[in-house]
Short mmCIF file of C-alpha atoms in Angstrom, two decimals:
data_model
loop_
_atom_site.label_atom_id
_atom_site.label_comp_id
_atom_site.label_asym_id
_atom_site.label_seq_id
_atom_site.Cartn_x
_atom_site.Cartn_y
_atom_site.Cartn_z
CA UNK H 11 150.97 131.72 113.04
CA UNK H 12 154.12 129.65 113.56
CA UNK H 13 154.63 126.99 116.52
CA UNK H 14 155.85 127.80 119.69
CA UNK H 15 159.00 126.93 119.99
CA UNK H 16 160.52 125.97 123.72
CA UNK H 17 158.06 125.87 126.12
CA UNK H 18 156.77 129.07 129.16
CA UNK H 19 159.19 130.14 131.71
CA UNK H 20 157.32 130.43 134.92
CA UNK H 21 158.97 133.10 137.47
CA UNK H 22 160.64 130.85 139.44
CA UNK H 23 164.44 130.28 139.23
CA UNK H 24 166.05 127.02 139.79
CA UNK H 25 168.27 128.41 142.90
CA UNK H 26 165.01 129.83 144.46
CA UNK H 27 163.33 126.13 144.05
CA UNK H 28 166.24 124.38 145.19
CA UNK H 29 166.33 126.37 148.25
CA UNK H 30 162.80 126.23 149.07
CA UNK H 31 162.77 122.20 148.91
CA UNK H 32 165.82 122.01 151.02
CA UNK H 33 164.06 124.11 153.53
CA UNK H 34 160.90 121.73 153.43
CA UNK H 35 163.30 118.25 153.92
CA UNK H 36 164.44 117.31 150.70
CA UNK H 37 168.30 116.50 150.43
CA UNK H 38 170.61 116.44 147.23
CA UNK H 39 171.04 113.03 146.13
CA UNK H 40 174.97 112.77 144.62
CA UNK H 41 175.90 111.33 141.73
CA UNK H 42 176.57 113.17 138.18
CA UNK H 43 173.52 113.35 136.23
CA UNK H 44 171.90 115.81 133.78
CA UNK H 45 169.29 117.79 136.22
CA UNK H 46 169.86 118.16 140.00
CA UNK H 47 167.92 114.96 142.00
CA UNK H 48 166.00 116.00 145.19
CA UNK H 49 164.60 113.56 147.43
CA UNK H 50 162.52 113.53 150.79
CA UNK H 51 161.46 110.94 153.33
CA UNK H 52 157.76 111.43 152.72
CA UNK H 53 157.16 112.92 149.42
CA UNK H 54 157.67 112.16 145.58
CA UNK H 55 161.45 113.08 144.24
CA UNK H 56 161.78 116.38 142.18
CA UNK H 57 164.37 116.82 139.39
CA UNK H 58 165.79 120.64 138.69
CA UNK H 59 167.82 122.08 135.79
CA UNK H 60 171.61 122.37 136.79
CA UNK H 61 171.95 125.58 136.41
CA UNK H 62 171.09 127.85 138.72
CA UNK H 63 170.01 130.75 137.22
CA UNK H 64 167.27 129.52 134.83
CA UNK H 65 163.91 130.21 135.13
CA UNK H 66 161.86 126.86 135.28
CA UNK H 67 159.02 125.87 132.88
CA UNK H 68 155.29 125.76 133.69
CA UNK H 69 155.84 121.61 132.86
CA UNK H 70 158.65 121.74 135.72
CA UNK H 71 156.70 123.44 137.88
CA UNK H 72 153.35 121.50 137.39
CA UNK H 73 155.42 118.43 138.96
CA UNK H 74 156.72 119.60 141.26
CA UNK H 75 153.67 121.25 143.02
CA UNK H 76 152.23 117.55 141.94
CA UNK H 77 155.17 115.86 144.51
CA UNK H 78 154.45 118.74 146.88
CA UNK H 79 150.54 117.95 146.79
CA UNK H 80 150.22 121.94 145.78
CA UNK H 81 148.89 123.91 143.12
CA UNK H 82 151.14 125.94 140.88
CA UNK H 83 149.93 129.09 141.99
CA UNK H 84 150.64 128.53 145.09
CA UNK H 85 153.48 126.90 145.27
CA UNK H 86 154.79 130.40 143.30
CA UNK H 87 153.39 132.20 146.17
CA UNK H 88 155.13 130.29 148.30
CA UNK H 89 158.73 130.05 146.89
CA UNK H 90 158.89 134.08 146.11
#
């Protein structure tokens, strides 16, 4: 068998995230970089894929539910 190349899409799509963190108080921060910068008041800052429509990786998603103080699983759960 071969390597993997690329690494697991988890179900979640970048839009979906980005609108669930904006709902729990993290804000856009401006500026033109390569991923999308959310930060909050309280919490760590999350980083998302510009575009939109792609699905995010289990790596993405591991740090974010790390920032959120979540689980993967849940955090999932949650979004969908």
């Amino acid at each position: 068998m071969g390597k993997e190349k690329g690494f697991a899409l988890s179900p979640v799509r970048a839009r979906e995230m980005r609108r669930f963190l904006e709902r729990n108080g993290y804000e856009v921060v401006p500026g033109q970089h390569k991923h999308l910068k959310l930060k909050h008041q309280d919490k760590a800052d999350v980083l998302l894929p510009l575009r939109p429509s792609d699905n995010l990786s289990y790596v993405a998603l591991k740090q974010i539910a790390a920032a959120l103080g979540t689980d993967p699983d849940s955090l999932v759960s949650q979004v969908r």
